[in-house]
Coordinates of C-alpha atoms in Angstrom, one line a residue:
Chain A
X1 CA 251.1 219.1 51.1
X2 CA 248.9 218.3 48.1
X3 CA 247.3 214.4 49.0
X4 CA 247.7 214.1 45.1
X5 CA 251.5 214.6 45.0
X6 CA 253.5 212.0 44.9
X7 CA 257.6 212.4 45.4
X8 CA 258.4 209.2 43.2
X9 CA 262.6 209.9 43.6
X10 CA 262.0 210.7 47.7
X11 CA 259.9 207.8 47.6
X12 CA 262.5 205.3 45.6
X13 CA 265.1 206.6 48.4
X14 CA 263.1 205.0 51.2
X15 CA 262.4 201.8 48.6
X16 CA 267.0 201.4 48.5
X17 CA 267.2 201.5 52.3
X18 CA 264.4 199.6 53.5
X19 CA 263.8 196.9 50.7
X20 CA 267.4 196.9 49.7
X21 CA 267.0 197.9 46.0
X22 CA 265.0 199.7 44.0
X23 CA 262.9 196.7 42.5
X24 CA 260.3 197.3 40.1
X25 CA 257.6 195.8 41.7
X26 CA 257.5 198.4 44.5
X27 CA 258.3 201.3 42.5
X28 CA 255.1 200.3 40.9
X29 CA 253.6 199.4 43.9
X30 CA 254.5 203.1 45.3
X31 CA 251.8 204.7 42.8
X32 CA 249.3 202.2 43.7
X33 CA 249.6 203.3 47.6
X34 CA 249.4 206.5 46.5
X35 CA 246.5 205.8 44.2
X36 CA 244.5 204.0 46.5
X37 CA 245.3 206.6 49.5
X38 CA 243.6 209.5 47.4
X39 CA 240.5 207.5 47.2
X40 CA 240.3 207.3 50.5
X41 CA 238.3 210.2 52.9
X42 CA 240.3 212.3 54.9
X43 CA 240.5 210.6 58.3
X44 CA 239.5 207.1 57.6
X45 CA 241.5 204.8 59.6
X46 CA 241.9 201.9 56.9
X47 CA 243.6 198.8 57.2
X48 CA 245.5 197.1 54.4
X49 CA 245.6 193.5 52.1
X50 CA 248.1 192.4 49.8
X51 CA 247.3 189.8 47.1
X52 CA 251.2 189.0 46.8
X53 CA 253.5 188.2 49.5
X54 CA 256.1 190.2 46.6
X55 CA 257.0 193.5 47.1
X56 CA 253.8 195.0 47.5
X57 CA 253.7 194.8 51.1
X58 CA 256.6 196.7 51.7
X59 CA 255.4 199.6 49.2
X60 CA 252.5 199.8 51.5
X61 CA 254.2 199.4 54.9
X62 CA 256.2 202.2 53.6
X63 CA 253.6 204.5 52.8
X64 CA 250.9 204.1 55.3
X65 CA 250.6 203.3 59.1
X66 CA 250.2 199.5 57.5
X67 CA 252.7 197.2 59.1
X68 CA 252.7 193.3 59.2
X69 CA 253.6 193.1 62.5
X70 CA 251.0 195.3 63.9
X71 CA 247.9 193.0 62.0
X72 CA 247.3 196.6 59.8
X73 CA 248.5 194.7 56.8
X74 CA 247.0 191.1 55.7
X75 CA 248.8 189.3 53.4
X76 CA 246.1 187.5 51.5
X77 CA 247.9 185.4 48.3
X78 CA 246.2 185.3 45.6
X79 CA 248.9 185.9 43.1
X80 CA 247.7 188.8 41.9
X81 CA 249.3 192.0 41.7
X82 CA 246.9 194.3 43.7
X83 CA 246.4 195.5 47.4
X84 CA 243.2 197.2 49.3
X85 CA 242.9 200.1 51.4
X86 CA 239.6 199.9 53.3
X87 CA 238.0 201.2 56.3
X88 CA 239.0 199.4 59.4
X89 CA 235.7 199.2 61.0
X90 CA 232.8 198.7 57.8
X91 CA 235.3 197.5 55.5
X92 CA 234.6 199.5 52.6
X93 CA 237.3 200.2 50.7
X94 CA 239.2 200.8 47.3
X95 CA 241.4 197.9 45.2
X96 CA 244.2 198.7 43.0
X97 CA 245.9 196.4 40.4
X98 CA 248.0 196.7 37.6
X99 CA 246.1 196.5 34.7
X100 CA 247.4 194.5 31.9
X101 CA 245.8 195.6 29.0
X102 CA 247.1 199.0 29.8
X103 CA 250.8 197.7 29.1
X104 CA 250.9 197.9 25.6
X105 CA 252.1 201.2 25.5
X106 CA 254.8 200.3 27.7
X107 CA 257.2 197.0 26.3
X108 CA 259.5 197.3 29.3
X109 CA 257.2 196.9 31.7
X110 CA 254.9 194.3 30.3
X111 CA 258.4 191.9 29.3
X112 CA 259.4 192.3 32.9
X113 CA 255.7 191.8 34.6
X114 CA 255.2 188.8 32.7
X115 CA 258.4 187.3 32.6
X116 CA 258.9 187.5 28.9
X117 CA 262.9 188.2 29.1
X118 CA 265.5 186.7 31.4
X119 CA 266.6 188.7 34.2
X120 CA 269.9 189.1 32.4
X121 CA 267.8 190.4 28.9
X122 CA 265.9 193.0 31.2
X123 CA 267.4 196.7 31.6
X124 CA 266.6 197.8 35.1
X125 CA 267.1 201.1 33.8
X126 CA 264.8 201.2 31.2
X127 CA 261.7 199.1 33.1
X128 CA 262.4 202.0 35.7
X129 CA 261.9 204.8 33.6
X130 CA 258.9 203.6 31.8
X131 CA 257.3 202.8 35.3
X132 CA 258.2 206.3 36.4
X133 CA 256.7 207.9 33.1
X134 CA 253.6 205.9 33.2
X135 CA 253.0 205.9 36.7
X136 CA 249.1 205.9 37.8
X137 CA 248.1 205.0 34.3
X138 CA 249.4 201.5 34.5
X139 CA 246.9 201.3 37.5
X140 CA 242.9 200.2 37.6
X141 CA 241.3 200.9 40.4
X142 CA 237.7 199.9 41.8
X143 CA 235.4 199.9 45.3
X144 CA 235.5 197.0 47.2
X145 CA 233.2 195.4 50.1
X146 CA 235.6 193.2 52.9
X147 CA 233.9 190.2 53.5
X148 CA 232.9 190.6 57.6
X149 CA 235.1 187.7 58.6
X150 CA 238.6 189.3 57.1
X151 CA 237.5 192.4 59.3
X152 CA 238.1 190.7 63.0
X153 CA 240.7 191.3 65.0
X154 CA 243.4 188.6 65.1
X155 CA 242.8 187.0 68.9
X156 CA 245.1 184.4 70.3
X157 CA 242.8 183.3 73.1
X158 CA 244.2 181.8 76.3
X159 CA 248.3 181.1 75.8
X160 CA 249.9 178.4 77.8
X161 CA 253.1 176.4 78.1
X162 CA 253.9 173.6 75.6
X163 CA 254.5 169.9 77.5
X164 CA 257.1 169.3 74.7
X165 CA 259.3 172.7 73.9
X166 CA 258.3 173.8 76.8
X167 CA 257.6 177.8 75.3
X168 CA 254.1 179.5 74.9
X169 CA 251.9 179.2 72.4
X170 CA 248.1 179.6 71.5
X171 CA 245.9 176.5 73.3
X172 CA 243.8 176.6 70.9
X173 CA 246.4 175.2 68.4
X174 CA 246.0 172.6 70.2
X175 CA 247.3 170.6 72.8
X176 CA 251.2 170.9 71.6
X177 CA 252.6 174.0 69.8
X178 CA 251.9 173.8 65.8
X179 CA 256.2 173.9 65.5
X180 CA 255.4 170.4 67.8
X181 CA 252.8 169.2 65.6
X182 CA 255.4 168.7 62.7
X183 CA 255.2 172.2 61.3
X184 CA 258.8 173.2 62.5
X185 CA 261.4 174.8 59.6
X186 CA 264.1 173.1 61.4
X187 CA 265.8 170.0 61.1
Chain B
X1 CA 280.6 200.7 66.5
X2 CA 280.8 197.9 68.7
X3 CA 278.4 195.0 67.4
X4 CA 277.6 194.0 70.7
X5 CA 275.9 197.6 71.2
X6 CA 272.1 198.2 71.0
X7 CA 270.7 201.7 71.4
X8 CA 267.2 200.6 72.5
X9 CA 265.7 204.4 73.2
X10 CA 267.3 204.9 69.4
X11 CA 265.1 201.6 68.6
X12 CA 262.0 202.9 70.3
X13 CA 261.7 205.9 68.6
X14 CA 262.1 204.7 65.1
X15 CA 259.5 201.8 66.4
X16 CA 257.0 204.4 67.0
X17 CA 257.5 205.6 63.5
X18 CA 257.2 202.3 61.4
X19 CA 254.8 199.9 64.0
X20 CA 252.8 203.7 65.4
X21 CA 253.4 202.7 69.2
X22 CA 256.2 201.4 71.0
X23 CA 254.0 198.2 71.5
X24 CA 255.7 195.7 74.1
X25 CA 256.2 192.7 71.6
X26 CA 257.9 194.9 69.3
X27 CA 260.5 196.4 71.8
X28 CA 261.5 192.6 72.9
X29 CA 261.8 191.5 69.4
X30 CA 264.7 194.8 69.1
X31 CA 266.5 192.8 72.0
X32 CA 265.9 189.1 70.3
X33 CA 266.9 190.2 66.8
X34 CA 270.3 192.0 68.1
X35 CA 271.3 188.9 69.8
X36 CA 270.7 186.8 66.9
X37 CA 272.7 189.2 65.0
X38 CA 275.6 189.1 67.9
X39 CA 275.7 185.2 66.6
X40 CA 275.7 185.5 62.8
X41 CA 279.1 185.9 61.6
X42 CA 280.4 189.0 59.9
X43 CA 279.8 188.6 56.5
X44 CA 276.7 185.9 55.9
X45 CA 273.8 186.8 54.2
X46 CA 271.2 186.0 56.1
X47 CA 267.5 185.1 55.9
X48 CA 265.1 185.6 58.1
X49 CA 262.1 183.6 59.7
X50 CA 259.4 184.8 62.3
X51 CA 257.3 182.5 64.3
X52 CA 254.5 184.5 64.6
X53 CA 253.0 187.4 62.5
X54 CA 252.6 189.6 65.6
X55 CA 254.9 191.9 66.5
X56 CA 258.0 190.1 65.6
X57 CA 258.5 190.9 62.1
X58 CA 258.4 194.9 62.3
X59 CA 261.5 194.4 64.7
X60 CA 263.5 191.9 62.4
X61 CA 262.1 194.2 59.4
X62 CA 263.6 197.7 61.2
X63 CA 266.9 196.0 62.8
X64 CA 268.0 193.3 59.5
X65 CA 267.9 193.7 55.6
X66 CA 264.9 191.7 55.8
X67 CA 261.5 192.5 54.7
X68 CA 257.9 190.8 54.1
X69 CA 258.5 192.6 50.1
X70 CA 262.4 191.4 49.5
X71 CA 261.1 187.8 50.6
X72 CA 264.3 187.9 53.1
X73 CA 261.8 187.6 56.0
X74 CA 259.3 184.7 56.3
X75 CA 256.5 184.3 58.3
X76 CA 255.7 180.8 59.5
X77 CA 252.9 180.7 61.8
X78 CA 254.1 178.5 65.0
X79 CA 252.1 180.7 67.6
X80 CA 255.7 181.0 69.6
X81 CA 257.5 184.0 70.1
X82 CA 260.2 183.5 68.4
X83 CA 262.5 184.1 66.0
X84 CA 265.6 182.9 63.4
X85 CA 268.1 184.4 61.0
X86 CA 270.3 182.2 59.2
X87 CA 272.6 181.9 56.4
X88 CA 270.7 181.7 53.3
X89 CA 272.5 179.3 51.7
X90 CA 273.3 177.0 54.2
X91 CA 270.6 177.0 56.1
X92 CA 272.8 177.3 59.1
X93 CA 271.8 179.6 61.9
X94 CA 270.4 181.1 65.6
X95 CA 266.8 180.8 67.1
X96 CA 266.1 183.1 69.9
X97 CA 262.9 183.1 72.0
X98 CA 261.2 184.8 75.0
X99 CA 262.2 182.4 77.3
X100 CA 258.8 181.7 80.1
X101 CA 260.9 180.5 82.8
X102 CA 262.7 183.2 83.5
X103 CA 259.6 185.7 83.8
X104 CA 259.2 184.9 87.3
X105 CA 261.3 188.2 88.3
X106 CA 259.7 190.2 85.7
X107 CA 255.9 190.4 86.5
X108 CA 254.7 193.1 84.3
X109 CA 256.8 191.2 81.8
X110 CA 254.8 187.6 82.4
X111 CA 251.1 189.3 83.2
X112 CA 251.5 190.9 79.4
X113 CA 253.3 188.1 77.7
X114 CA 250.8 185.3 79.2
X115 CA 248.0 187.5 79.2
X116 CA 247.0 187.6 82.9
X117 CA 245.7 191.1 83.3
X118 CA 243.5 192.4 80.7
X119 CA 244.7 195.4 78.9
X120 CA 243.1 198.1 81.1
X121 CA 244.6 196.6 84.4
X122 CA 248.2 197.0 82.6
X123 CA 250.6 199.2 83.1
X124 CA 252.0 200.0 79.7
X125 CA 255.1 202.5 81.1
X126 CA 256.0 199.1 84.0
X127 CA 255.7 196.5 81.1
X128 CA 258.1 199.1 79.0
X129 CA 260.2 199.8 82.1
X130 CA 260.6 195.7 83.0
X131 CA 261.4 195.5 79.5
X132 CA 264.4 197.7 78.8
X133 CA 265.8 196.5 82.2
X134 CA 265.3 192.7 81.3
X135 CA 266.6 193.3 78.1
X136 CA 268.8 189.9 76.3
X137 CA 268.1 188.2 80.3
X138 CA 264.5 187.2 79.2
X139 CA 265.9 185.8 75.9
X140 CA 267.3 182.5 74.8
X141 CA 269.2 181.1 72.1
X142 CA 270.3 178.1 69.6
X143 CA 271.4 176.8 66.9
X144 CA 269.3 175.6 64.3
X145 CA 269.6 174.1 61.0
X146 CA 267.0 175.4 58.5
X147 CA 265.3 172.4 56.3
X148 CA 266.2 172.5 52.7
X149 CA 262.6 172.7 51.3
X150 CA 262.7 176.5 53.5
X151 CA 265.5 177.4 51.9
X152 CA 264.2 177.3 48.0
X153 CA 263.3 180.7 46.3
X154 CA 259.9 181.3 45.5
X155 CA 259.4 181.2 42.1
X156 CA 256.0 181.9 40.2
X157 CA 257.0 180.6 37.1
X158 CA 254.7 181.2 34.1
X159 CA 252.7 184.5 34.2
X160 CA 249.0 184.3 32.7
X161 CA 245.8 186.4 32.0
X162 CA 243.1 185.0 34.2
X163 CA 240.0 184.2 32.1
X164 CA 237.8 185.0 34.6
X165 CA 239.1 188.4 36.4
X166 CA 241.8 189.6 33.6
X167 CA 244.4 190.4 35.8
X168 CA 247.8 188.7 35.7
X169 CA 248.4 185.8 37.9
X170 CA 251.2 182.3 38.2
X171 CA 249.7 179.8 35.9
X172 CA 250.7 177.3 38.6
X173 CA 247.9 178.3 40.7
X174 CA 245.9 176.4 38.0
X175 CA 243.0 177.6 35.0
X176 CA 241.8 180.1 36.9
X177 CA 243.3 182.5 39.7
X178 CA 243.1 181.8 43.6
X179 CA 240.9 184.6 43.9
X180 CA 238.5 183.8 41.3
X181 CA 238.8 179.9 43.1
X182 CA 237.2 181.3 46.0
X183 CA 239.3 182.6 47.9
X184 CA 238.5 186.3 47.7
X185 CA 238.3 188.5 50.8
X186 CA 235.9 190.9 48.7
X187 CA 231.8 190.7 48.4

């Protein structure tokens, strides 16, 4: 298989049954994988940020060996649209975004990337086409450096028992759970 | 098919596909997410929270509709292993979590889980082995009640052009974006 080719319908078929629907942002986020893949030399094993908790993250877990929940893929927010794919071990690596100037040529797009309809105004049709047509030249992309302390391994340290739920959890969070320190979801 | 049914050797090998190893976290978290799912009623929509970024949300990810991307799945850092689905509306819903005290007839289980053998003196096949056999016994579960403030949608409201970077990012974040704040993990 040609690294450069990209199946965008095979690839939207995965998107249905794992994200649910076909959403724009990672139909879009689909080229920029696959953009930032082919930068990348044959063999590297790479790791993985997202600057959006949105839809990016699953457009990468998707299409590399990237997961959350195996610490491959950091999700750094910084509201931007963009993600890195970067050597694992020196950090060197390649950044794509969407590039804003570049949507000009494309209405649909730019109305539905910067929320200048209403969802109801939007044809999810039409912003889906365009993205297919345009594909990789909506994209910028540029080398990146990861700074050294986003290249260590996540390390819980010593786990022990908390006095009040009584369930493990990192010590050095201290000497309750962080749920026990008042960071609990639940009522 | 019978909802009380899980095919775990099914599991494993589409485990190996998404997370690249049938890593021993992720193979509970198949057995915790079915039983929360036994709970949920037929019907609810549900949400998704995981207690910790290891591990946990690949199996909620592979076995729910919920993903990092769709925003169905949270991650809120609480260093337990744990997890919740619950009715995204209400807020209504079932924790379940490796439970420690009953570890004491599954050694490979607690040496792994507490991290009393380092990773060479490990058996990964035992820890596997223990683990299929333990299956839902190692588990608990309860209700919870989600707080209203987790319940919200995220919204980014008001899209801008950064001055300093010229990508797109939520006005919200303030006259600048977070990365161009400081809070870049590039050199």
């Amino acid at each position: 298989m040609n690294k450069n080719y990209f199946d965008i319908e095979e690839y939207i078929h995965r998107v249905r049954s794992f994200h649910g629907y076909e959403a724009p942002g990672v139909v879009i986020g689909g080229f920029m994988v696959h953009l930032a893949k082919t930068q990348i030399s044959e063999g590297v094993l790479f790791d993985a940020i997202s600057e959006t908790p949105a839809c990016l993250p699953d457009a990468i877990q998707l299409l590399t060996p990237c997961t959350v929940g195996n610490g491959w893929l950091k999700i750094i927010n910084l509201g931007r649209f963009a993600l890195s794919l970067y050597d694992k071990h020196h950090g060197n690596g390649f950044r794509v975004f969407l590039a804003p100037g570049k949507l000009e040529k494309w209405p649909e797009i730019k109305d539905w990337f910067f929320k200048l309809k209403s969802r109801k105004e939007q044809g999810h049709e039409d912003i889906l086409s365009q993205i297919k047509r345009a594909g990789l030249e909506i994209c910028g992309v540029s080398p990146v450096q990861i700074k050294p302390e986003f290249l260590k391994k996540r390390d819980k340290g010593k786990i022990a028992i908390c006095p009040s739920c009584k369930e493990a959890y990192p010590l050095q969070d201290g000497s309750t759970c962080r749920a026990c320190q008042g960071n609990s979801p639940y009522i």
